[in-house]
Amino acid sequence: GDSVTQMEGPVTLSEEAFLTINCTYTATGYPSLFWYVQYPGEGLQLLLKATKADDKGSNKGFEATYRKETTSFHLEKGSVQVSDSAVYFCALSFTNAGGTSYGKLTFGQGTILTVHP
Amino acid sequence: DGGITQSPKYLFRKEGQNVTLSCEQNLNHDAMYWYRQDPGQGLRLIYYSQIVNDFQKGDIAEGYSVSREKKESFPLTVTSAQKNPTAFYLCASRKGRRNTGELFFGEGSRLTVL
């Protein structure tokens, strides 16, 4: 079945460091890919997404590129802040041939990021 | 403000009791979902509903039940048949059925079985 694998955490960085969180997927077909973020005590919110190969999603200084050849969607940020401390989830979802998505997301296990001042 | 409201935020239950978690949305979204979150396992889909009076099992539906009598509401019942119910439960909704839509999540309900 479909699956998403994220790099093991937790990740601890100093403020202004470069961030990479790896994400690879296994799927039969061409899913849309997402990064969701969960701040402490809250639900998840969409951070960015990409719907086809070579698309780059970006938001709040974060970016990720949909790489079909390596089935990857790595999350990057050039300079992290303390406020970026959260759990980050990579996820995939499918659109059927008619362009309708049932919205079922398959999530990775999450990566805890802690940024120190 | 529009959003998804889950209640209660924290719930304690004795073994053998059924509990119902509430999820209400005022976003006028068609589809609603229940996910379970366990440490180190990401989120797993329990049930989802695309329209009123219709719902489908997700990946881990055993021991859970749902109803969708109103567009705004999608309550989840955790029954005594659920062997390991202690978890964080997240409700989500999605607008429309076309394209890959963003899911909007509530703040979650944490259930602890004593």
Short mmCIF file of N, CA, C and O in Angstrom, two decimals, chain A residues 8-110:
data_model
loop_
_atom_site.label_atom_id
_atom_site.label_comp_id
_atom_site.label_asym_id
_atom_site.label_seq_id
_atom_site.Cartn_x
_atom_site.Cartn_y
_atom_site.Cartn_z
N GLU A 8 14.21 10.17 10.86
CA GLU A 8 14.03 9.99 12.28
C GLU A 8 14.28 11.31 13.01
O GLU A 8 15.16 12.08 12.66
N GLY A 9 13.52 11.55 14.04
CA GLY A 9 13.78 12.72 14.87
C GLY A 9 14.21 12.29 16.24
O GLY A 9 14.53 11.12 16.45
N PRO A 10 14.18 13.18 17.20
CA PRO A 10 13.93 14.60 17.00
C PRO A 10 15.13 15.33 16.41
O PRO A 10 16.25 14.84 16.47
N VAL A 11 14.86 16.48 15.81
CA VAL A 11 15.89 17.32 15.25
C VAL A 11 16.03 18.55 16.14
O VAL A 11 15.03 19.21 16.45
N THR A 12 17.26 18.84 16.54
CA THR A 12 17.52 20.00 17.39
C THR A 12 18.51 20.92 16.68
O THR A 12 19.58 20.46 16.27
N LEU A 13 18.14 22.18 16.52
CA LEU A 13 18.97 23.14 15.81
C LEU A 13 19.08 24.43 16.60
O LEU A 13 18.22 24.74 17.43
N SER A 14 20.11 25.19 16.29
CA SER A 14 20.22 26.53 16.81
C SER A 14 19.53 27.50 15.86
O SER A 14 19.40 27.22 14.66
N GLU A 15 19.08 28.61 16.40
CA GLU A 15 18.41 29.62 15.57
C GLU A 15 19.32 30.02 14.41
O GLU A 15 20.54 30.12 14.56
N GLU A 16 18.72 30.23 13.25
CA GLU A 16 19.37 30.63 12.01
C GLU A 16 20.09 29.48 11.31
O GLU A 16 20.69 29.69 10.25
N ALA A 17 20.01 28.27 11.84
CA ALA A 17 20.60 27.13 11.15
C ALA A 17 19.74 26.72 9.96
O ALA A 17 18.56 27.08 9.86
N PHE A 18 20.36 25.93 9.05
CA PHE A 18 19.65 25.40 7.90
C PHE A 18 18.93 24.11 8.29
O PHE A 18 19.47 23.28 8.99
N LEU A 19 17.70 23.97 7.79
CA LEU A 19 16.90 22.80 8.12
C LEU A 19 16.61 21.96 6.88
O LEU A 19 16.24 22.49 5.83
N THR A 20 16.78 20.66 7.03
CA THR A 20 16.28 19.70 6.05
C THR A 20 15.59 18.58 6.81
O THR A 20 16.18 18.02 7.74
N ILE A 21 14.37 18.26 6.41
CA ILE A 21 13.67 17.08 6.92
C ILE A 21 13.33 16.23 5.70
O ILE A 21 12.60 16.66 4.81
N ASN A 22 13.90 15.03 5.66
CA ASN A 22 13.71 14.17 4.50
C ASN A 22 12.37 13.46 4.52
O ASN A 22 11.88 13.05 5.59
N CYS A 23 11.80 13.31 3.35
CA CYS A 23 10.54 12.59 3.19
C CYS A 23 10.57 11.83 1.87
O CYS A 23 10.86 12.41 0.83
N THR A 24 10.30 10.54 1.92
CA THR A 24 10.15 9.75 0.72
C THR A 24 8.83 9.01 0.78
O THR A 24 8.28 8.80 1.86
N TYR A 25 8.32 8.64 -0.40
CA TYR A 25 7.02 8.00 -0.41
C TYR A 25 7.03 6.78 -1.33
O TYR A 25 7.88 6.66 -2.23
N THR A 26 6.08 5.90 -1.08
CA THR A 26 5.82 4.75 -1.94
C THR A 26 4.36 4.80 -2.32
O THR A 26 3.49 4.87 -1.43
N ALA A 27 4.08 4.81 -3.61
CA ALA A 27 2.69 4.89 -4.05
C ALA A 27 2.58 4.35 -5.47
O ALA A 27 3.51 4.47 -6.26
N THR A 28 1.41 3.80 -5.79
CA THR A 28 1.14 3.37 -7.15
C THR A 28 0.42 4.51 -7.85
O THR A 28 -0.77 4.71 -7.65
N GLY A 29 1.15 5.28 -8.62
CA GLY A 29 0.57 6.43 -9.27
C GLY A 29 1.29 7.70 -8.89
O GLY A 29 2.41 7.67 -8.37
N TYR A 30 0.62 8.83 -9.11
CA TYR A 30 1.26 10.12 -8.89
C TYR A 30 0.43 10.94 -7.90
O TYR A 30 -0.50 11.65 -8.29
N PRO A 31 0.78 10.83 -6.63
CA PRO A 31 0.00 11.53 -5.62
C PRO A 31 0.33 13.01 -5.55
O PRO A 31 1.32 13.46 -6.12
N SER A 32 -0.49 13.75 -4.86
CA SER A 32 -0.14 15.09 -4.41
C SER A 32 0.57 14.94 -3.07
O SER A 32 0.29 14.02 -2.30
N LEU A 33 1.50 15.86 -2.81
CA LEU A 33 2.32 15.76 -1.61
C LEU A 33 2.16 17.01 -0.75
O LEU A 33 1.97 18.12 -1.28
N PHE A 34 2.23 16.80 0.55
CA PHE A 34 1.95 17.88 1.50
C PHE A 34 2.96 17.85 2.65
O PHE A 34 3.46 16.79 3.01
N TRP A 35 3.18 19.02 3.23
CA TRP A 35 3.79 19.12 4.55
C TRP A 35 2.80 19.83 5.46
O TRP A 35 2.30 20.92 5.13
N TYR A 36 2.51 19.18 6.58
CA TYR A 36 1.68 19.76 7.62
C TYR A 36 2.55 20.03 8.85
O TYR A 36 3.52 19.32 9.11
N VAL A 37 2.15 21.03 9.64
CA VAL A 37 2.88 21.37 10.85
C VAL A 37 1.92 21.38 12.03
O VAL A 37 0.76 21.79 11.90
N GLN A 38 2.39 20.87 13.15
CA GLN A 38 1.59 20.83 14.37
C GLN A 38 2.37 21.53 15.48
O GLN A 38 3.37 21.01 15.98
N TYR A 39 1.88 22.71 15.87
CA TYR A 39 2.49 23.43 16.98
C TYR A 39 2.00 22.85 18.31
O TYR A 39 0.93 22.23 18.36
N PRO A 40 2.74 23.01 19.37
CA PRO A 40 2.39 22.38 20.65
C PRO A 40 0.95 22.64 21.07
O PRO A 40 0.50 23.79 21.09
N GLY A 41 0.23 21.58 21.39
CA GLY A 41 -1.14 21.69 21.88
C GLY A 41 -2.18 22.03 20.84
O GLY A 41 -3.33 22.30 21.18
N GLU A 42 -1.81 21.99 19.57
CA GLU A 42 -2.74 22.37 18.51
C GLU A 42 -2.95 21.23 17.52
O GLU A 42 -2.24 20.22 17.53
N GLY A 43 -3.94 21.41 16.64
CA GLY A 43 -4.13 20.49 15.53
C GLY A 43 -3.13 20.77 14.43
O GLY A 43 -2.25 21.62 14.56
N LEU A 44 -3.27 20.06 13.32
CA LEU A 44 -2.35 20.24 12.21
C LEU A 44 -2.83 21.36 11.30
O LEU A 44 -4.03 21.62 11.18
N GLN A 45 -1.88 22.01 10.64
CA GLN A 45 -2.23 22.98 9.61
C GLN A 45 -1.32 22.78 8.42
O GLN A 45 -0.15 22.41 8.57
N LEU A 46 -1.88 23.03 7.25
CA LEU A 46 -1.11 22.83 6.03
C LEU A 46 0.01 23.86 5.95
O LEU A 46 -0.21 25.06 6.10
N LEU A 47 1.22 23.40 5.67
CA LEU A 47 2.35 24.29 5.51
C LEU A 47 2.60 24.58 4.03
O LEU A 47 2.73 25.73 3.63
N LEU A 48 2.65 23.53 3.21
CA LEU A 48 2.82 23.70 1.78
C LEU A 48 2.42 22.42 1.06
O LEU A 48 2.28 21.38 1.68
N LYS A 49 2.26 22.54 -0.26
CA LYS A 49 1.87 21.36 -1.03
C LYS A 49 2.41 21.46 -2.45
O LYS A 49 2.79 22.53 -2.92
N ALA A 50 2.44 20.30 -3.13
CA ALA A 50 2.81 20.23 -4.54
C ALA A 50 1.97 19.14 -5.18
O ALA A 50 1.80 18.06 -4.60
N THR A 51 1.43 19.41 -6.34
CA THR A 51 0.48 18.48 -6.93
C THR A 51 1.03 17.69 -8.10
O THR A 51 0.40 16.73 -8.55
N LYS A 52 2.20 18.07 -8.64
CA LYS A 52 2.76 17.28 -9.73
C LYS A 52 4.28 17.39 -9.71
O LYS A 52 4.86 18.25 -9.05
N ALA A 53 4.89 16.49 -10.46
CA ALA A 53 6.35 16.39 -10.48
C ALA A 53 6.99 17.72 -10.83
O ALA A 53 6.50 18.46 -11.69
N ASP A 54 8.07 18.02 -10.11
CA ASP A 54 8.89 19.24 -10.27
C ASP A 54 8.23 20.49 -9.71
O ASP A 54 8.85 21.57 -9.73
N ASP A 55 7.01 20.39 -9.22
CA ASP A 55 6.40 21.53 -8.53
C ASP A 55 7.17 21.83 -7.26
O ASP A 55 7.62 20.92 -6.56
N LYS A 56 7.28 23.10 -6.92
CA LYS A 56 7.88 23.51 -5.64
C LYS A 56 6.81 24.19 -4.82
O LYS A 56 6.20 25.17 -5.27
N GLY A 57 6.57 23.67 -3.62
CA GLY A 57 5.68 24.33 -2.69
C GLY A 57 6.50 25.20 -1.75
O GLY A 57 7.62 24.84 -1.39
N SER A 58 5.94 26.35 -1.37
CA SER A 58 6.68 27.22 -0.46
C SER A 58 5.72 28.02 0.40
O SER A 58 4.62 28.37 -0.03
N ASN A 59 6.16 28.31 1.63
CA ASN A 59 5.34 29.08 2.57
C ASN A 59 6.18 29.38 3.80
O ASN A 59 6.90 28.51 4.30
N LYS A 60 6.11 30.59 4.30
CA LYS A 60 6.78 31.00 5.54
C LYS A 60 8.28 30.70 5.52
O LYS A 60 8.87 30.41 6.56
N GLY A 61 8.91 30.74 4.37
CA GLY A 61 10.34 30.47 4.26
C GLY A 61 10.67 29.01 4.07
O GLY A 61 11.82 28.65 3.81
N PHE A 62 9.68 28.13 4.21
CA PHE A 62 9.87 26.71 3.96
C PHE A 62 9.62 26.41 2.48
O PHE A 62 8.80 27.07 1.85
N GLU A 63 10.31 25.40 1.96
CA GLU A 63 10.04 24.96 0.60
C GLU A 63 10.33 23.47 0.46
O GLU A 63 11.10 22.91 1.23
N ALA A 64 9.67 22.87 -0.53
CA ALA A 64 9.88 21.46 -0.83
C ALA A 64 9.56 21.25 -2.30
O ALA A 64 8.61 21.85 -2.84
N THR A 65 10.36 20.40 -2.96
CA THR A 65 10.19 20.15 -4.39
C THR A 65 9.79 18.69 -4.60
O THR A 65 10.41 17.77 -4.05
N TYR A 66 8.78 18.49 -5.40
CA TYR A 66 8.24 17.16 -5.72
C TYR A 66 9.19 16.50 -6.73
O TYR A 66 9.25 16.88 -7.90
N ARG A 67 9.93 15.49 -6.28
CA ARG A 67 10.89 14.79 -7.13
C ARG A 67 10.36 13.40 -7.43
O ARG A 67 10.44 12.50 -6.61
N LYS A 68 9.82 13.23 -8.64
CA LYS A 68 9.25 11.93 -9.01
C LYS A 68 10.33 10.87 -9.15
O LYS A 68 10.14 9.71 -8.78
N GLU A 69 11.49 11.25 -9.68
CA GLU A 69 12.53 10.25 -9.95
C GLU A 69 13.09 9.64 -8.67
O GLU A 69 13.51 8.48 -8.66
N THR A 70 13.07 10.40 -7.58
CA THR A 70 13.56 9.88 -6.30
C THR A 70 12.41 9.67 -5.31
O THR A 70 12.66 9.32 -4.15
N THR A 71 11.19 9.85 -5.74
CA THR A 71 9.98 9.77 -4.89
C THR A 71 10.21 10.47 -3.57
O THR A 71 10.03 9.89 -2.48
N SER A 72 10.59 11.72 -3.64
CA SER A 72 10.93 12.46 -2.43
C SER A 72 10.25 13.83 -2.41
O SER A 72 9.85 14.37 -3.45
N PHE A 73 10.16 14.38 -1.21
CA PHE A 73 9.55 15.71 -1.01
C PHE A 73 10.17 16.30 0.24
O PHE A 73 9.51 16.54 1.23
N HIS A 74 11.46 16.57 0.19
CA HIS A 74 12.20 17.02 1.37
C HIS A 74 11.85 18.46 1.72
O HIS A 74 11.81 19.33 0.85
N LEU A 75 11.70 18.71 3.01
CA LEU A 75 11.36 20.05 3.50
C LEU A 75 12.66 20.78 3.86
O LEU A 75 13.52 20.23 4.54
N GLU A 76 12.78 22.06 3.43
CA GLU A 76 13.97 22.85 3.72
C GLU A 76 13.59 24.25 4.16
O GLU A 76 12.55 24.79 3.75
N LYS A 77 14.47 24.81 5.00
CA LYS A 77 14.36 26.22 5.36
C LYS A 77 15.76 26.74 5.60
O LYS A 77 16.55 26.10 6.29
N GLY A 78 16.03 27.90 5.06
CA GLY A 78 17.40 28.41 5.11
C GLY A 78 17.83 28.89 6.49
O GLY A 78 19.02 28.82 6.82
N SER A 79 16.90 29.39 7.29
CA SER A 79 17.26 29.97 8.58
C SER A 79 16.08 29.79 9.53
O SER A 79 15.09 30.51 9.43
N VAL A 80 16.20 28.82 10.43
CA VAL A 80 15.05 28.52 11.30
C VAL A 80 15.00 29.49 12.48
O VAL A 80 16.02 30.06 12.89
N GLN A 81 13.80 29.62 13.02
CA GLN A 81 13.56 30.47 14.18
C GLN A 81 13.01 29.62 15.32
O GLN A 81 12.49 28.51 15.08
N VAL A 82 13.08 30.13 16.52
CA VAL A 82 12.55 29.41 17.68
C VAL A 82 11.07 29.08 17.47
O VAL A 82 10.59 28.01 17.84
N SER A 83 10.37 29.99 16.83
CA SER A 83 8.93 29.80 16.58
C SER A 83 8.63 28.68 15.60
O SER A 83 7.46 28.29 15.44
N ASP A 84 9.64 28.13 14.94
CA ASP A 84 9.44 27.00 14.03
C ASP A 84 9.42 25.67 14.77
O ASP A 84 9.15 24.62 14.16
N SER A 85 9.68 25.68 16.06
CA SER A 85 9.65 24.45 16.85
C SER A 85 8.25 23.85 16.79
O SER A 85 7.26 24.50 17.18
N ALA A 86 8.16 22.62 16.32
CA ALA A 86 6.86 21.98 16.09
C ALA A 86 7.12 20.55 15.62
O ALA A 86 8.27 20.12 15.49
N VAL A 87 6.03 19.86 15.33
CA VAL A 87 6.13 18.54 14.70
C VAL A 87 5.73 18.70 13.24
O VAL A 87 4.69 19.31 12.94
N TYR A 88 6.52 18.17 12.34
CA TYR A 88 6.29 18.30 10.91
C TYR A 88 5.93 16.94 10.32
O TYR A 88 6.61 15.94 10.56
N PHE A 89 4.83 16.92 9.55
CA PHE A 89 4.33 15.70 8.94
C PHE A 89 4.34 15.82 7.43
O PHE A 89 3.80 16.78 6.87
N CYS A 90 4.93 14.83 6.78
CA CYS A 90 4.83 14.71 5.34
C CYS A 90 3.62 13.81 5.04
O CYS A 90 3.33 12.87 5.80
N ALA A 91 2.91 14.10 3.96
CA ALA A 91 1.71 13.32 3.67
C ALA A 91 1.47 13.27 2.16
O ALA A 91 1.95 14.12 1.41
N LEU A 92 0.70 12.27 1.73
CA LEU A 92 0.31 12.18 0.33
C LEU A 92 -1.18 11.93 0.21
O LEU A 92 -1.83 11.42 1.12
N SER A 93 -1.71 12.31 -0.93
CA SER A 93 -3.13 12.11 -1.20
C SER A 93 -3.29 11.94 -2.70
O SER A 93 -2.51 12.48 -3.47
N PHE A 94 -4.34 11.21 -3.10
CA PHE A 94 -4.52 10.93 -4.51
C PHE A 94 -5.71 11.67 -5.11
O PHE A 94 -6.75 11.85 -4.48
N THR A 95 -5.55 12.05 -6.35
CA THR A 95 -6.63 12.56 -7.17
C THR A 95 -6.94 11.49 -8.20
O THR A 95 -6.03 11.01 -8.86
N ASN A 96 -8.22 11.12 -8.32
CA ASN A 96 -8.52 10.06 -9.28
C ASN A 96 -8.54 10.63 -10.69
O ASN A 96 -8.34 11.80 -10.93
N ALA A 97 -8.83 9.78 -11.62
CA ALA A 97 -8.71 10.17 -13.02
C ALA A 97 -9.65 11.31 -13.38
O ALA A 97 -9.37 12.09 -14.28
N GLY A 98 -10.75 11.44 -12.67
CA GLY A 98 -11.70 12.49 -12.96
C GLY A 98 -11.36 13.80 -12.29
O GLY A 98 -12.09 14.76 -12.40
N GLY A 99 -10.25 13.85 -11.56
CA GLY A 99 -9.86 15.09 -10.90
C GLY A 99 -10.51 15.28 -9.55
O GLY A 99 -10.45 16.34 -8.97
N THR A 100 -11.14 14.25 -9.03
CA THR A 100 -11.79 14.37 -7.73
C THR A 100 -10.95 13.70 -6.67
O THR A 100 -10.54 12.57 -6.84
N SER A 101 -10.71 14.40 -5.62
CA SER A 101 -9.94 13.81 -4.53
C SER A 101 -10.86 13.45 -3.39
O SER A 101 -11.73 14.22 -3.02
N TYR A 102 -10.67 12.31 -2.82
CA TYR A 102 -11.43 11.94 -1.64
C TYR A 102 -10.78 12.49 -0.39
O TYR A 102 -11.30 12.35 0.70
N GLY A 103 -9.61 13.08 -0.55
CA GLY A 103 -8.99 13.79 0.56
C GLY A 103 -8.38 12.90 1.60
O GLY A 103 -7.99 13.38 2.66
N LYS A 104 -8.28 11.61 1.36
CA LYS A 104 -7.64 10.75 2.35
C LYS A 104 -6.14 10.99 2.31
O LYS A 104 -5.50 10.84 1.29
N LEU A 105 -5.60 11.38 3.43
CA LEU A 105 -4.18 11.64 3.54
C LEU A 105 -3.48 10.46 4.19
O LEU A 105 -3.96 9.94 5.20
N THR A 106 -2.35 10.07 3.64
CA THR A 106 -1.47 9.10 4.27
C THR A 106 -0.29 9.87 4.84
O THR A 106 0.41 10.55 4.09
N PHE A 107 -0.08 9.76 6.15
CA PHE A 107 0.93 10.55 6.84
C PHE A 107 2.19 9.75 7.14
O PHE A 107 2.14 8.54 7.38
N GLY A 108 3.31 10.46 7.17
CA GLY A 108 4.51 9.92 7.78
C GLY A 108 4.40 9.99 9.29
O GLY A 108 3.40 10.48 9.83
N GLN A 109 5.42 9.52 9.97
CA GLN A 109 5.35 9.40 11.43
C GLN A 109 5.59 10.71 12.15
O GLN A 109 5.39 10.79 13.37
N GLY A 110 5.97 11.74 11.44
CA GLY A 110 6.22 13.04 12.07
C GLY A 110 7.66 13.19 12.53
O GLY A 110 8.29 12.22 12.96
#
